[in-house]
Amino acid sequence: MTDIEPDLKQLGDRVVTDIFAMGENVEDPNNYPRLQQYDAWCRRVDEITVAQGWKDLNDVAAEEGLVSIAYERHHGEYSRIYQFAKGYLYSPSAALYSCPLSMTDGAARVMEVYGSKDMKQKYYPRLISRDPKVFWTSGQWMTERPGGSDVSRTETLAELVDAKENKWKISGFKWFSSATTADMTMLLARTIDPDTGLVQQGSRGLSLFVAEMRKPDGQLNGVRVHRLKDKYGTKGLPTAELELNGMEAHMVGQPGRGVATIASILNITRIYSAVGTLCSLRRCLAIAKDFALKRQVGNRTLDKTPLHITTLARLELIFRASAQISFYAVQLLGRTECLPENDPQRQQDMEVLRLLTPIAKAYVCRICVDAISETMEALGGQGYMEEIGIGKNLRNSQVNTIWEGTTNVLALDVLRVLQKSKGAALKTFAEVMDKKIQVALTSSPMVFTDAAQRIRSSLKDIIVFVNEHQRSATVEIHMREVTFALGRVTAATLLMEQAAWALTNSVAGAEQDVAALNQWCQNSQFSKPLVAVGLDTILQEAKMVFGPDAKL
């Protein structure tokens, strides 16, 4: 794996130079997407113009393998970690080009698993190509006017044209289509029975389709763009309301299995949301930390001010915890894609990943967006200035709490996993977490005993609560808190695993890893009452934020 670090380093150099410039070009209000619905002869054209930087970011994504790395699998189950590490570096500079990449990644996975032979030959190679001239991006159209996450209200209809060729014509209205300039899209539609003419109702009547945005002659494929969305953030990303009128498409997978099939996309795009918010926090926290080293208040800089250090330390903890959760989900994703289907480890990983994905997306996005806001405040008035970049990251990150399910929608998804498995998913999750705790205790019992007791106690409380109220309205009322509690426990366990590994291998910074674990487990998130904090604790926090040479 000696090729990975140099590759990450060269991309790291690019994200502060040419890629950053591309993103700035996209974020320039003069370059925001524009819609021209008619040409000079009043012919409907529906052309969306995007910034040159948007096109350049597409080429970079292809060349850097930001999708392809995961499917080339040169590094086996670790290919996903490598891929997301590159995306983590790319995203804060790339003006949300990670959005079409996330949907393209999801579409590639659907093609790989469910695509027909023709689809695998036509679409899959384009979705995973490193050649910008070959590479295609994909959209994902689910949201409609009657409901967002409630896909059972989908009104879009699919009429069979040719059963032998699997050709369908789709008509309807998609209310929210991000990355509208993508080359193809995956979309849900309700099929019409060719024999009876009846429309299949409910979420089980939905099927998944793939369609190209344009016909071979360059004309839009039965698509009319009614308007571009005026959004709070992600302004360089073209998002539109679309009317479909006879859009030519092909069904993917089995009829009526659209929701289950598109879940492969959601599992991936939700992880993208978590990592995307995480890396925006990393960028903003880096700005806040650098500012603290230079901003003079009285006769000292902010990095010598205990209260400011404590504030940044809390943000550092949120970052570390979120990074552990997000990349654990990435690790599990990579393993489930690469391990043999009959491997017991794969079965366990799939069970944990199914529960962890909505937890990670809900919890990480929520706490990281709040933390990004705090980094803005850490710079005072200067943090509020557009030139600094924190405002842009805050606006663009806020959407991750909404895309692919709001916090409440995700909490209910966690509840569905718990109820459908009749408690088995939570039991498996607890066993996996406890095994990690036990390994850490075996390596350094004196170091980790207190944290282990706190984590186990919190996990036990969650299990007892869920088991006692699983079939009542009480558990739904508190499901948001349960989801966050599971997120905190996951973070604590993974922070312990990291600290134990660092101590065992004498890694530089192991002391800060232990301090991060203890701070995470001893703060109010684990129900510890307010206690006085001494200067020795502040010094530990300073070292965690600014490195081992930090001084008060």
Short mmCIF file of C-alpha atoms in Angstrom, two decimals, residues 90-388:
data_model
loop_
_atom_site.label_atom_id
_atom_site.label_comp_id
_atom_site.label_asym_id
_atom_site.label_seq_id
_atom_site.Cartn_x
_atom_site.Cartn_y
_atom_site.Cartn_z
CA TYR A 90 -11.27 16.78 -2.27
CA SER A 91 -14.71 17.71 -0.97
CA PRO A 92 -14.13 20.94 1.06
CA SER A 93 -12.52 22.59 -1.98
CA ALA A 94 -14.87 21.15 -4.61
CA ALA A 95 -18.08 23.19 -4.17
CA LEU A 96 -20.22 20.09 -3.51
CA TYR A 97 -19.17 18.17 -6.61
CA SER A 98 -19.17 15.32 -4.10
CA CYS A 99 -22.97 15.30 -4.56
CA PRO A 100 -23.00 13.92 -8.13
CA LEU A 101 -20.07 11.69 -7.19
CA SER A 102 -22.03 10.14 -4.33
CA MET A 103 -24.97 9.34 -6.59
CA THR A 104 -22.64 8.08 -9.31
CA ASP A 105 -20.97 5.80 -6.79
CA GLY A 106 -24.37 4.51 -5.69
CA ALA A 107 -25.47 3.97 -9.28
CA ALA A 108 -22.27 2.04 -10.00
CA ARG A 109 -23.01 -0.26 -7.08
CA VAL A 110 -26.58 -0.83 -8.31
CA MET A 111 -25.30 -1.63 -11.80
CA GLU A 112 -22.70 -3.99 -10.37
CA VAL A 113 -25.20 -5.88 -8.23
CA TYR A 114 -28.53 -5.59 -10.06
CA GLY A 115 -27.74 -4.44 -13.61
CA SER A 116 -28.53 -6.61 -16.61
CA LYS A 117 -25.76 -7.77 -18.91
CA ASP A 118 -26.46 -4.86 -21.26
CA MET A 119 -26.41 -2.36 -18.38
CA LYS A 120 -23.12 -3.72 -17.10
CA GLN A 121 -21.64 -3.27 -20.55
CA LYS A 122 -23.12 0.15 -21.29
CA TYR A 123 -23.31 2.06 -18.01
CA TYR A 124 -21.03 0.45 -15.46
CA PRO A 125 -17.72 1.10 -17.34
CA ARG A 126 -18.64 4.77 -17.72
CA LEU A 127 -19.58 5.23 -14.07
CA ILE A 128 -16.22 3.90 -12.89
CA SER A 129 -13.99 5.32 -15.64
CA ARG A 130 -10.89 7.43 -14.98
CA ASP A 131 -11.10 8.97 -18.45
CA PRO A 132 -13.01 12.31 -18.30
CA LYS A 133 -14.18 11.76 -21.89
CA VAL A 134 -15.73 8.41 -20.94
CA PHE A 135 -16.78 9.10 -17.33
CA TRP A 136 -20.49 9.62 -16.66
CA THR A 137 -22.19 10.95 -13.57
CA SER A 138 -25.61 9.81 -12.42
CA GLY A 139 -28.52 11.53 -10.72
CA GLN A 140 -30.96 9.97 -8.27
CA TRP A 141 -34.59 11.05 -8.50
CA MET A 142 -36.84 10.07 -5.62
CA THR A 143 -38.42 13.23 -4.22
CA GLU A 144 -41.85 14.25 -5.51
CA ARG A 145 -44.39 16.94 -4.65
CA PRO A 146 -46.63 14.81 -2.38
CA GLY A 147 -43.77 13.77 -0.09
CA GLY A 148 -40.02 13.72 0.35
CA SER A 149 -38.87 10.64 2.22
CA ASP A 150 -42.31 9.02 1.93
CA VAL A 151 -41.74 7.38 -1.44
CA SER A 152 -45.03 5.49 -1.13
CA ARG A 153 -46.66 8.72 -2.36
CA THR A 154 -44.74 8.57 -5.64
CA GLU A 155 -46.94 9.62 -8.57
CA THR A 156 -44.52 9.01 -11.45
CA LEU A 157 -45.78 6.25 -13.76
CA ALA A 158 -43.89 3.77 -15.94
CA GLU A 159 -45.59 2.20 -18.97
CA LEU A 160 -44.11 -0.88 -20.64
CA VAL A 161 -43.25 -0.33 -24.31
CA ASP A 162 -41.26 -3.45 -25.22
CA ALA A 163 -41.01 -6.36 -22.78
CA LYS A 164 -38.29 -8.12 -24.76
CA GLU A 165 -36.07 -5.04 -24.80
CA ASN A 166 -37.10 -3.98 -21.26
CA LYS A 167 -38.12 -0.58 -22.58
CA TRP A 168 -40.42 1.70 -20.58
CA LYS A 169 -41.77 5.23 -20.91
CA ILE A 170 -41.92 7.28 -17.73
CA SER A 171 -44.11 10.29 -17.01
CA GLY A 172 -44.37 12.33 -13.83
CA PHE A 173 -42.81 15.16 -11.87
CA LYS A 174 -39.59 15.05 -9.83
CA TRP A 175 -39.59 17.88 -7.33
CA PHE A 176 -35.94 17.87 -6.28
CA SER A 177 -33.26 16.59 -8.64
CA SER A 178 -29.71 17.44 -7.64
CA ALA A 179 -26.91 17.40 -10.20
CA THR A 180 -29.46 17.84 -12.99
CA THR A 181 -26.69 18.04 -15.59
CA ALA A 182 -25.67 14.42 -14.93
CA ASP A 183 -25.43 12.08 -17.92
CA MET A 184 -27.93 9.54 -16.59
CA THR A 185 -30.17 8.97 -13.61
CA MET A 186 -31.69 6.33 -11.39
CA LEU A 187 -35.34 6.98 -10.55
CA LEU A 188 -38.35 5.39 -8.91
CA ALA A 189 -41.66 5.01 -10.73
CA ARG A 190 -44.94 3.19 -10.27
CA THR A 191 -45.59 0.57 -12.93
CA ILE A 192 -48.80 0.19 -14.90
CA ASP A 193 -49.94 -3.40 -15.35
CA PRO A 194 -49.82 -3.96 -19.14
CA ASP A 195 -52.73 -6.42 -19.00
CA THR A 196 -55.17 -4.64 -16.70
CA GLY A 197 -54.01 -1.04 -16.93
CA LEU A 198 -54.05 -0.83 -13.14
CA VAL A 199 -51.38 1.14 -11.31
CA GLN A 200 -49.40 -0.72 -8.68
CA GLN A 201 -49.99 1.05 -5.34
CA GLY A 202 -47.89 1.51 -2.20
CA SER A 203 -44.13 1.38 -1.83
CA ARG A 204 -44.19 -2.23 -3.06
CA GLY A 205 -45.57 -1.00 -6.37
CA LEU A 206 -42.41 1.02 -7.04
CA SER A 207 -39.69 -0.14 -9.39
CA LEU A 208 -36.23 1.27 -10.09
CA PHE A 209 -35.31 2.53 -13.53
CA VAL A 210 -32.22 3.81 -15.29
CA ALA A 211 -32.47 6.48 -17.98
CA GLU A 212 -30.09 8.60 -19.98
CA MET A 213 -30.58 12.34 -19.79
CA ARG A 214 -30.26 12.82 -23.52
CA LYS A 215 -31.04 10.91 -26.69
CA PRO A 216 -28.30 10.07 -29.21
CA ASP A 217 -29.12 13.26 -31.17
CA GLY A 218 -28.43 15.39 -28.07
CA GLN A 219 -32.06 16.23 -27.31
CA LEU A 220 -33.33 15.81 -23.75
CA ASN A 221 -34.87 12.41 -23.16
CA GLY A 222 -38.47 13.36 -22.39
CA VAL A 223 -37.38 15.86 -19.72
CA ARG A 224 -38.59 19.41 -19.18
CA VAL A 225 -36.81 21.62 -16.66
CA HIS A 226 -39.41 23.83 -15.00
CA ARG A 227 -37.03 25.81 -12.82
CA LEU A 228 -33.78 25.74 -10.88
CA LYS A 229 -34.11 25.66 -7.11
CA ASP A 230 -33.10 28.73 -5.09
CA LYS A 231 -31.30 27.12 -2.14
CA TYR A 232 -29.76 28.29 1.12
CA GLY A 233 -26.43 26.72 0.15
CA THR A 234 -24.95 24.44 -2.55
CA LYS A 235 -25.68 27.27 -4.97
CA GLY A 236 -23.16 26.12 -7.57
CA LEU A 237 -24.87 22.72 -7.72
CA PRO A 238 -27.68 22.63 -10.32
CA THR A 239 -30.87 21.39 -8.65
CA ALA A 240 -34.14 21.48 -10.56
CA GLU A 241 -37.82 20.62 -10.79
CA LEU A 242 -38.34 18.23 -13.68
CA GLU A 243 -41.36 17.12 -15.64
CA LEU A 244 -41.01 13.74 -17.34
CA ASN A 245 -43.05 13.11 -20.44
CA GLY A 246 -42.37 9.75 -22.04
CA MET A 247 -38.82 9.47 -20.79
CA GLU A 248 -37.27 6.30 -22.22
CA ALA A 249 -35.91 4.07 -19.47
CA HIS A 250 -35.05 0.50 -18.51
CA MET A 251 -36.09 -1.29 -15.34
CA VAL A 252 -33.30 -2.28 -12.97
CA GLY A 253 -33.83 -5.39 -10.87
CA GLN A 254 -37.19 -6.94 -10.18
CA PRO A 255 -40.60 -5.23 -10.59
CA GLY A 256 -41.92 -3.81 -7.33
CA ARG A 257 -38.50 -4.04 -5.68
CA GLY A 258 -37.46 -0.46 -6.40
CA VAL A 259 -37.18 0.68 -2.78
CA ALA A 260 -35.08 -2.34 -1.78
CA THR A 261 -32.89 -1.96 -4.87
CA ILE A 262 -32.26 1.75 -4.44
CA ALA A 263 -31.24 1.09 -0.84
CA SER A 264 -27.83 0.18 -2.26
CA ILE A 265 -27.51 3.80 -3.35
CA LEU A 266 -28.79 5.22 -0.06
CA ASN A 267 -26.30 3.20 1.98
CA ILE A 268 -23.48 4.82 0.02
CA THR A 269 -24.85 8.36 -0.30
CA ARG A 270 -25.62 8.54 3.42
CA ILE A 271 -21.99 7.74 4.19
CA TYR A 272 -20.98 10.46 1.73
CA SER A 273 -23.14 12.90 3.69
CA ALA A 274 -21.41 12.02 6.96
CA VAL A 275 -17.90 12.24 5.50
CA GLY A 276 -18.78 15.43 3.61
CA THR A 277 -19.84 17.23 6.79
CA LEU A 278 -16.85 15.80 8.65
CA CYS A 279 -14.32 17.16 6.17
CA SER A 280 -15.97 20.58 6.15
CA LEU A 281 -15.53 20.65 9.92
CA ARG A 282 -11.89 19.67 9.49
CA ARG A 283 -11.35 22.61 7.10
CA CYS A 284 -13.10 25.10 9.40
CA LEU A 285 -11.39 23.78 12.52
CA ALA A 286 -8.01 24.15 10.81
CA ILE A 287 -8.85 27.80 10.12
CA ALA A 288 -9.93 28.35 13.74
CA LYS A 289 -6.80 26.69 15.14
CA ASP A 290 -4.51 28.72 12.90
CA PHE A 291 -6.33 31.90 13.90
CA ALA A 292 -5.85 31.03 17.58
CA LEU A 293 -2.09 30.81 17.08
CA LYS A 294 -1.98 34.36 15.72
CA ARG A 295 -4.81 36.35 17.29
CA GLN A 296 -3.50 38.51 20.14
CA VAL A 297 -5.85 39.17 23.09
CA GLY A 298 -4.23 41.31 25.78
CA ASN A 299 -0.71 40.01 26.27
CA ARG A 300 -1.27 36.49 24.92
CA THR A 301 -2.53 34.70 21.83
CA LEU A 302 -5.76 32.69 21.91
CA ASP A 303 -3.89 29.38 21.99
CA LYS A 304 -2.64 30.39 25.45
CA THR A 305 -6.15 31.25 26.70
CA PRO A 306 -7.65 28.37 28.74
CA LEU A 307 -11.28 29.11 27.85
CA HIS A 308 -10.54 29.31 24.13
CA ILE A 309 -8.45 26.14 24.30
CA THR A 310 -11.34 24.32 25.96
CA THR A 311 -13.73 25.50 23.24
CA LEU A 312 -11.43 24.27 20.48
CA ALA A 313 -10.82 21.02 22.36
CA ARG A 314 -14.57 20.32 22.36
CA LEU A 315 -14.62 20.87 18.62
CA GLU A 316 -11.58 18.64 18.20
CA LEU A 317 -13.38 15.91 20.13
CA ILE A 318 -16.43 16.20 17.89
CA PHE A 319 -14.17 15.95 14.85
CA ARG A 320 -12.30 12.90 16.17
CA ALA A 321 -15.48 11.13 17.21
CA SER A 322 -17.17 11.87 13.89
CA ALA A 323 -14.13 10.70 11.95
CA GLN A 324 -14.13 7.40 13.82
CA ILE A 325 -17.84 6.78 13.17
CA SER A 326 -17.70 7.82 9.51
CA PHE A 327 -14.66 5.80 8.55
CA TYR A 328 -15.86 2.79 10.53
CA ALA A 329 -18.93 2.85 8.28
CA VAL A 330 -16.59 3.12 5.28
CA GLN A 331 -14.56 0.17 6.57
CA LEU A 332 -17.69 -1.96 6.97
CA LEU A 333 -18.87 -0.96 3.49
CA GLY A 334 -15.58 -2.10 2.00
CA ARG A 335 -15.69 -5.41 3.83
CA THR A 336 -19.27 -6.19 2.87
CA GLU A 337 -18.41 -5.56 -0.79
CA CYS A 338 -15.30 -7.73 -0.81
CA LEU A 339 -15.81 -10.63 1.59
CA PRO A 340 -17.43 -13.84 0.24
CA GLU A 341 -21.21 -13.91 0.60
CA ASN A 342 -21.14 -16.95 2.89
CA ASP A 343 -18.44 -15.49 5.17
CA PRO A 344 -19.87 -15.10 8.73
CA GLN A 345 -17.85 -11.90 9.14
CA ARG A 346 -19.64 -10.42 6.13
CA GLN A 347 -23.03 -11.28 7.56
CA GLN A 348 -22.14 -9.62 10.86
CA ASP A 349 -20.71 -6.58 9.09
CA MET A 350 -23.85 -6.19 7.00
CA GLU A 351 -26.03 -6.30 10.10
CA VAL A 352 -23.94 -3.69 11.88
CA LEU A 353 -23.66 -1.50 8.78
CA ARG A 354 -27.42 -1.51 8.24
CA LEU A 355 -27.88 -0.13 11.75
CA LEU A 356 -24.83 2.13 11.74
CA THR A 357 -25.46 3.90 8.42
CA PRO A 358 -28.50 5.94 9.52
CA ILE A 359 -26.89 6.48 12.94
CA ALA A 360 -23.70 7.82 11.36
CA LYS A 361 -25.53 10.05 8.91
CA ALA A 362 -27.92 11.48 11.51
CA TYR A 363 -25.45 11.93 14.36
CA VAL A 364 -22.32 13.01 12.49
CA CYS A 365 -24.12 15.52 10.27
CA ARG A 366 -25.99 17.00 13.20
CA ILE A 367 -23.03 17.50 15.55
CA CYS A 368 -20.61 18.55 12.82
CA VAL A 369 -22.90 21.27 11.46
CA ASP A 370 -23.24 22.65 14.98
CA ALA A 371 -19.47 22.47 15.40
CA ILE A 372 -18.85 24.31 12.11
CA SER A 373 -21.05 27.12 13.40
CA GLU A 374 -18.92 27.19 16.56
CA THR A 375 -15.71 27.52 14.50
CA MET A 376 -17.18 30.63 12.91
CA GLU A 377 -17.73 32.12 16.35
CA ALA A 378 -14.17 31.18 17.35
CA LEU A 379 -12.92 33.81 14.89
CA GLY A 380 -15.29 36.48 16.14
CA GLY A 381 -16.45 38.94 13.50
CA GLN A 382 -13.79 37.79 11.07
CA GLY A 383 -15.33 34.30 11.00
CA TYR A 384 -18.55 35.86 9.70
CA MET A 385 -16.77 37.28 6.65
CA GLU A 386 -17.33 35.45 3.36
CA GLU A 387 -13.65 35.59 2.39
CA ILE A 388 -12.69 33.33 5.30
#
